[in-house]
Amino acid sequence: MSSFKADDLVIERSSTLKTKPDEFAFGTVFTDHMLTIEWSESEGWRAPLIKPFGNLSLHPACPSLHYGIQVFEGLKTYCGEDKQLRLFRPMLNMNRMINSAQRACLPAFDPSEFLECIKRLVEIERHWVPHSGSLYIRPTFIGTGASLGVKKPAAALLYVILCQVGSYFNNEEEGLSLWADPKVTRAWKGGTGDCKMGGNYGCSLSAHYEAVDGGCEQVLWLYGEDHQITEAGTMNVFLFWINEDGEEELATPPLDGIILPGITRQSILQLTRKWGEFKVTERYLTMSQLCHALKQQRVKAMFGSGTASMVCPIGHIVYQGEKLHVPCEDINSQLTSRIAKELRDIQYGRTPSDWTTVVKQG
């Protein structure tokens, strides 16, 4: 496999640096530089380039605009009390992007080389990372070129932008409100639900705003005739309950091609299995099972997980005309806060772990 090399990286520094605002919304304030790596069918990969942040120039027939040939990733760099910058399990993001790109017929590359380029970009922008805070990293891969037609792109652009991190949800302390309606489906078996493709998110917007009109913040995505629980908004879902066999269990839907294999999801599963305090499973969960458990007061907590939100407790679900109240005494204590604390301690370097990669200075 031919790939670009981090050793060939070219750096063009911006002559004018931005002023960092004190207040901002998530995903609106970007750093001074970006990473771009061009590919073409005729010439292969060009040298990676870090250059001043700016707009892209795309042909009007660009296949990413017409046919959705586009994938992306999302991760963060964290600044610990020791002022070291760390990435959290970044190779999982790199490998997931490779899998998504393969499904989109985008060219292959060496994920380790890409990670080294990202680390160099983060090091250049380290002054954007607040002390004991984080900076969001958005790798993106699009088909470019200058022709119409549903086919493999003859050219592509792999790029990375960084942005400041604000609160992802506005109501985290009260628990997230979800709208569950089986008439809408996020993904299906044999589709691209396990890939991080832009089309998976754009097609969810109409359902999201229907949820908002119904007084909820996000959609609880269901699948199949038995109304299987899959994801909440853009997050993986966990249920902490007393299961049908009377066991204390933390359960999340399995990776069957519908569910995005979240890095936070995988970390929570590994972390809680290591505790060995309760059963931890990947299993199918249906709305019927959840409703029955709620009536019997067997539900202890329910939460979503993801890079942007980390761990987000769920407060209630609107389903078939009924408002289901999910226990939220766990919001400020017990399981969700314990998981969040242990993950943050790793991310910020308070707990030594091979899950983090240090971005070296200089």
XYZ file of C-alpha atoms in Angstrom:
362
model
C 0.000 0.000 0.000
C 1.383 3.399 -0.991
C 0.859 6.156 1.549
C 2.057 9.632 2.411
C 4.790 9.910 5.040
C 4.851 12.153 8.094
C 8.573 12.747 7.471
C 7.615 14.574 4.243
C 5.354 17.018 6.095
C 5.629 20.629 4.910
C 4.709 23.446 7.302
C 3.564 26.917 6.226
C 2.865 29.008 9.292
C 0.230 31.724 9.384
C 1.582 35.261 9.535
C -1.468 36.462 11.480
C -2.795 34.600 14.509
C -6.418 34.780 15.638
C -7.699 36.175 18.916
C -9.322 33.470 21.015
C -12.857 34.452 22.167
C -13.963 34.014 25.779
C -17.409 32.692 24.815
C -18.256 30.365 21.954
C -20.530 27.530 20.882
C -19.251 24.055 20.087
C -17.748 23.797 16.602
C -17.681 27.507 15.749
C -14.165 28.735 16.576
C -11.280 27.187 14.647
C -7.523 27.384 15.159
C -4.934 29.101 12.961
C -3.774 26.117 10.913
C -5.090 23.010 9.160
C -3.594 19.832 7.717
C -4.245 18.878 4.085
C -3.106 15.817 2.122
C -4.092 15.483 -1.549
C -4.444 12.259 -3.533
C -5.033 11.587 -7.209
C -5.429 8.399 -9.182
C -2.611 9.385 -11.503
C -0.042 10.650 -8.969
C -0.995 8.993 -5.677
C -0.473 10.795 -2.374
C 1.206 14.174 -2.237
C 3.263 15.392 0.734
C 1.227 16.367 3.835
C 0.880 20.113 4.304
C 0.125 22.175 7.406
C -0.973 25.616 6.263
C -3.000 28.607 7.482
C -6.667 27.746 8.080
C -8.785 28.701 5.086
C -11.584 27.750 2.721
C -11.357 24.813 0.333
C -11.624 25.178 -3.436
C -13.771 22.435 -4.954
C -15.014 21.784 -8.483
C -18.829 22.067 -8.801
C -18.943 18.415 -9.912
C -17.029 17.261 -6.827
C -18.372 13.762 -5.937
C -18.478 14.508 -2.208
C -21.092 17.181 -2.955
C -23.199 15.072 -5.316
C -22.880 11.516 -4.023
C -21.848 11.878 -0.389
C -18.399 10.335 -0.855
C -17.201 11.654 2.479
C -16.159 10.293 5.867
C -14.897 11.939 9.030
C -13.693 11.348 12.581
C -13.869 13.151 15.906
C -11.372 13.077 18.781
C -9.850 15.472 21.298
C -6.507 16.479 22.707
C -6.420 17.081 26.464
C -4.120 19.361 28.467
C -3.318 17.904 31.881
C -2.168 19.577 35.060
C 1.384 18.694 33.991
C 0.785 20.807 30.814
C 1.271 17.733 28.634
C -1.080 17.291 25.681
C -2.582 13.817 25.299
C -4.704 12.068 22.696
C -7.156 9.417 23.899
C -6.864 6.098 22.026
C -6.284 7.863 18.692
C -5.414 4.715 16.732
C -8.987 3.515 17.262
C -10.155 6.642 15.431
C -7.561 6.158 12.693
C -8.569 2.537 12.111
C -12.273 3.391 12.150
C -11.609 6.054 9.518
C -9.805 3.487 7.366
C -12.867 1.213 7.572
C -15.230 4.069 6.706
C -13.019 5.143 3.791
C -12.957 1.615 2.414
C -16.781 1.556 2.376
C -16.786 4.911 0.543
C -14.207 3.698 -2.015
C -11.715 6.331 -0.905
C -7.984 5.525 -1.181
C -6.086 3.717 1.568
C -3.358 5.286 3.702
C -1.177 4.338 6.643
C -3.101 5.321 9.809
C 0.122 5.600 11.841
C 1.552 8.148 9.398
C -1.692 10.121 9.522
C -1.620 10.159 13.301
C 1.923 11.527 13.288
C 0.784 14.379 11.027
C -2.139 15.117 13.356
C 0.178 15.174 16.376
C 2.383 17.730 14.611
C -0.657 19.933 13.891
C -1.776 19.678 17.526
C 1.721 20.577 18.726
C 1.726 23.707 16.549
C -1.683 24.720 17.932
C -0.989 23.776 21.571
C -1.583 27.358 22.731
C -5.249 26.859 21.755
C -5.696 24.082 24.309
C -6.805 25.540 27.666
C -5.079 24.327 30.817
C -7.065 21.338 32.145
C -9.225 21.629 29.023
C -9.437 20.117 25.540
C -9.424 20.896 21.826
C -11.580 19.075 19.271
C -9.928 17.394 16.273
C -11.932 16.766 13.083
C -10.219 14.599 10.431
C -12.209 14.618 7.189
C -11.798 12.665 3.937
C -13.676 13.683 0.791
C -13.812 12.632 -2.833
C -12.837 15.505 -5.104
C -12.286 15.645 -8.853
C -14.091 17.275 -11.739
C -16.636 14.869 -13.192
C -20.145 13.624 -12.533
C -21.031 9.946 -12.291
C -21.411 7.398 -9.492
C -17.927 5.879 -9.438
C -14.738 5.776 -7.422
C -13.347 9.304 -7.095
C -10.314 10.062 -9.239
C -9.060 12.501 -6.620
C -9.475 12.947 -2.885
C -8.572 15.293 -0.050
C -7.739 14.214 3.489
C -7.697 17.141 5.892
C -7.844 18.007 9.587
C -9.240 21.071 11.349
C -9.237 21.874 15.066
C -11.850 23.795 17.037
C -12.496 24.979 20.557
C -14.729 22.822 22.738
C -17.925 24.090 24.354
C -20.799 22.214 25.975
C -22.377 19.828 23.457
C -25.784 19.744 25.163
C -27.477 22.616 26.983
C -29.294 20.581 29.618
C -26.818 17.945 30.797
C -27.542 18.325 34.520
C -31.231 17.419 34.172
C -30.695 14.418 31.940
C -31.256 14.227 28.219
C -34.807 14.038 26.846
C -35.307 11.603 23.955
C -38.027 11.136 21.329
C -38.510 7.506 20.257
C -40.626 6.913 17.157
C -40.287 3.686 15.156
C -41.328 5.445 11.946
C -37.774 6.794 11.572
C -34.652 4.650 11.242
C -31.048 5.803 11.496
C -29.433 2.725 9.941
C -30.158 -0.819 8.827
C -28.307 -4.104 8.441
C -26.114 -4.107 5.366
C -26.006 -0.299 5.369
C -23.402 2.152 6.627
C -24.503 2.617 10.239
C -21.149 1.345 11.477
C -19.245 3.927 9.399
C -18.720 7.570 10.245
C -20.163 9.056 7.061
C -21.697 12.471 6.690
C -24.831 11.027 5.105
C -25.679 9.166 8.303
C -25.951 12.488 10.106
C -27.522 14.745 7.485
C -30.452 12.373 6.958
C -31.167 12.416 10.702
C -31.903 16.141 10.900
C -35.621 16.061 10.047
C -36.240 13.515 12.816
C -34.111 15.559 15.208
C -36.183 18.688 14.654
C -39.397 16.718 14.951
C -38.089 15.613 18.349
C -37.347 19.230 19.245
C -40.876 20.247 18.206
C -42.116 17.504 20.528
C -40.207 18.983 23.473
C -37.214 16.626 23.344
C -33.541 17.252 22.724
C -32.544 14.177 20.721
C -33.883 11.096 18.939
C -33.712 7.624 20.465
C -33.196 5.604 17.294
C -35.186 2.359 17.076
C -34.868 -0.512 14.625
C -37.071 -3.387 13.515
C -40.553 -4.611 14.361
C -39.569 -5.163 17.991
C -38.324 -1.550 18.335
C -34.734 -2.351 19.216
C -32.858 0.490 20.923
C -29.798 1.439 18.845
C -28.386 4.947 19.423
C -29.384 8.233 21.090
C -28.811 11.175 18.786
C -25.194 10.652 17.751
C -24.308 8.649 20.863
C -24.074 4.999 21.815
C -26.581 3.954 24.498
C -26.088 2.154 27.822
C -28.703 0.768 30.212
C -27.824 0.051 33.855
C -30.562 -2.125 35.334
C -31.615 -5.280 37.076
C -32.146 -7.599 34.131
C -34.805 -10.276 33.601
C -32.747 -12.790 35.584
C -32.387 -10.498 38.586
C -28.760 -9.601 37.799
C -27.279 -6.122 38.039
C -26.207 -5.450 34.464
C -24.728 -2.716 32.284
C -25.911 -3.395 28.749
C -25.382 -1.757 25.372
C -26.525 -2.836 21.877
C -24.075 -5.087 19.978
C -21.970 -4.081 16.971
C -24.048 -5.752 14.275
C -23.467 -3.256 11.466
C -26.116 -0.801 12.666
C -24.218 0.636 15.633
C -21.229 2.945 15.294
C -18.268 1.365 17.138
C -17.680 4.291 19.492
C -14.299 4.758 21.158
C -15.958 5.933 24.388
C -18.342 2.957 24.169
C -15.451 0.506 23.893
C -13.613 2.218 26.743
C -16.649 2.060 29.051
C -17.098 -1.649 28.324
C -13.434 -2.391 29.039
C -13.345 -0.184 32.127
C -16.462 -1.626 33.770
C -15.506 -5.214 32.908
C -12.213 -4.610 34.659
C -14.109 -3.491 37.783
C -15.819 -6.893 37.902
C -18.660 -5.516 40.052
C -21.650 -6.301 37.839
C -22.498 -8.034 34.582
C -21.430 -6.112 31.463
C -22.955 -7.234 28.169
C -23.462 -6.334 24.546
C -27.019 -7.429 23.851
C -30.174 -6.384 22.060
C -32.507 -4.156 24.072
C -36.079 -3.354 23.050
C -38.496 -0.637 24.088
C -40.814 -3.344 25.425
C -38.068 -4.574 27.757
C -37.258 -1.027 28.857
C -40.907 -0.103 29.510
C -41.442 -3.296 31.494
C -38.293 -2.670 33.548
C -39.295 0.927 34.245
C -42.712 -0.184 35.524
C -41.040 -2.706 37.807
C -38.496 -0.084 38.941
C -35.574 -2.193 37.751
C -33.867 0.618 35.814
C -31.044 2.308 37.699
C -29.718 4.622 34.980
C -29.557 5.100 31.238
C -26.961 7.195 29.430
C -25.364 8.012 26.106
C -21.657 8.058 25.359
C -19.499 9.769 22.771
C -16.399 11.880 22.216
C -18.212 15.217 22.352
C -20.548 14.432 25.239
C -18.425 11.793 27.093
C -21.178 10.385 29.354
C -24.627 11.962 29.187
C -27.429 10.724 31.508
C -30.889 10.260 29.996
C -33.787 11.765 31.961
C -36.907 10.814 30.023
C -38.131 9.245 26.787
C -41.286 10.092 24.823
C -42.579 6.860 23.288
C -45.989 6.030 21.810
C -47.590 9.081 23.403
C -46.202 8.353 26.866
C -43.455 10.181 28.748
C -41.225 7.584 30.376
C -39.215 8.900 33.316
C -35.768 7.355 33.660
C -34.199 7.436 37.146
C -31.723 10.304 37.321
C -30.415 10.105 40.871
C -27.298 8.764 39.177
C -26.609 12.065 37.378
C -24.455 13.565 40.095
C -23.238 10.376 41.761
C -22.678 6.661 41.410
C -22.180 5.034 38.009
C -22.117 7.769 35.332
C -20.011 10.168 37.372
C -17.633 7.353 38.308
C -17.202 6.349 34.661
C -16.719 9.965 33.593
C -14.181 10.608 36.351
C -12.105 7.540 35.569
C -12.068 8.341 31.847
C -11.158 11.994 32.453
C -8.405 10.991 34.874
C -6.896 8.924 32.067
C -7.421 11.579 29.395
C -5.824 14.336 31.474
C -2.940 12.181 32.684
C -3.953 11.927 36.339
C -4.103 8.148 35.927
C -1.233 6.627 33.903
C -2.572 4.546 31.020
C -1.510 3.139 27.662
C -4.795 4.502 26.325
C -3.217 7.949 25.948
C -0.629 9.179 23.471
C 1.470 12.176 24.527
C 1.987 14.960 21.956
C 5.650 15.834 22.364
C 6.654 19.480 22.398
C 9.174 20.930 19.991
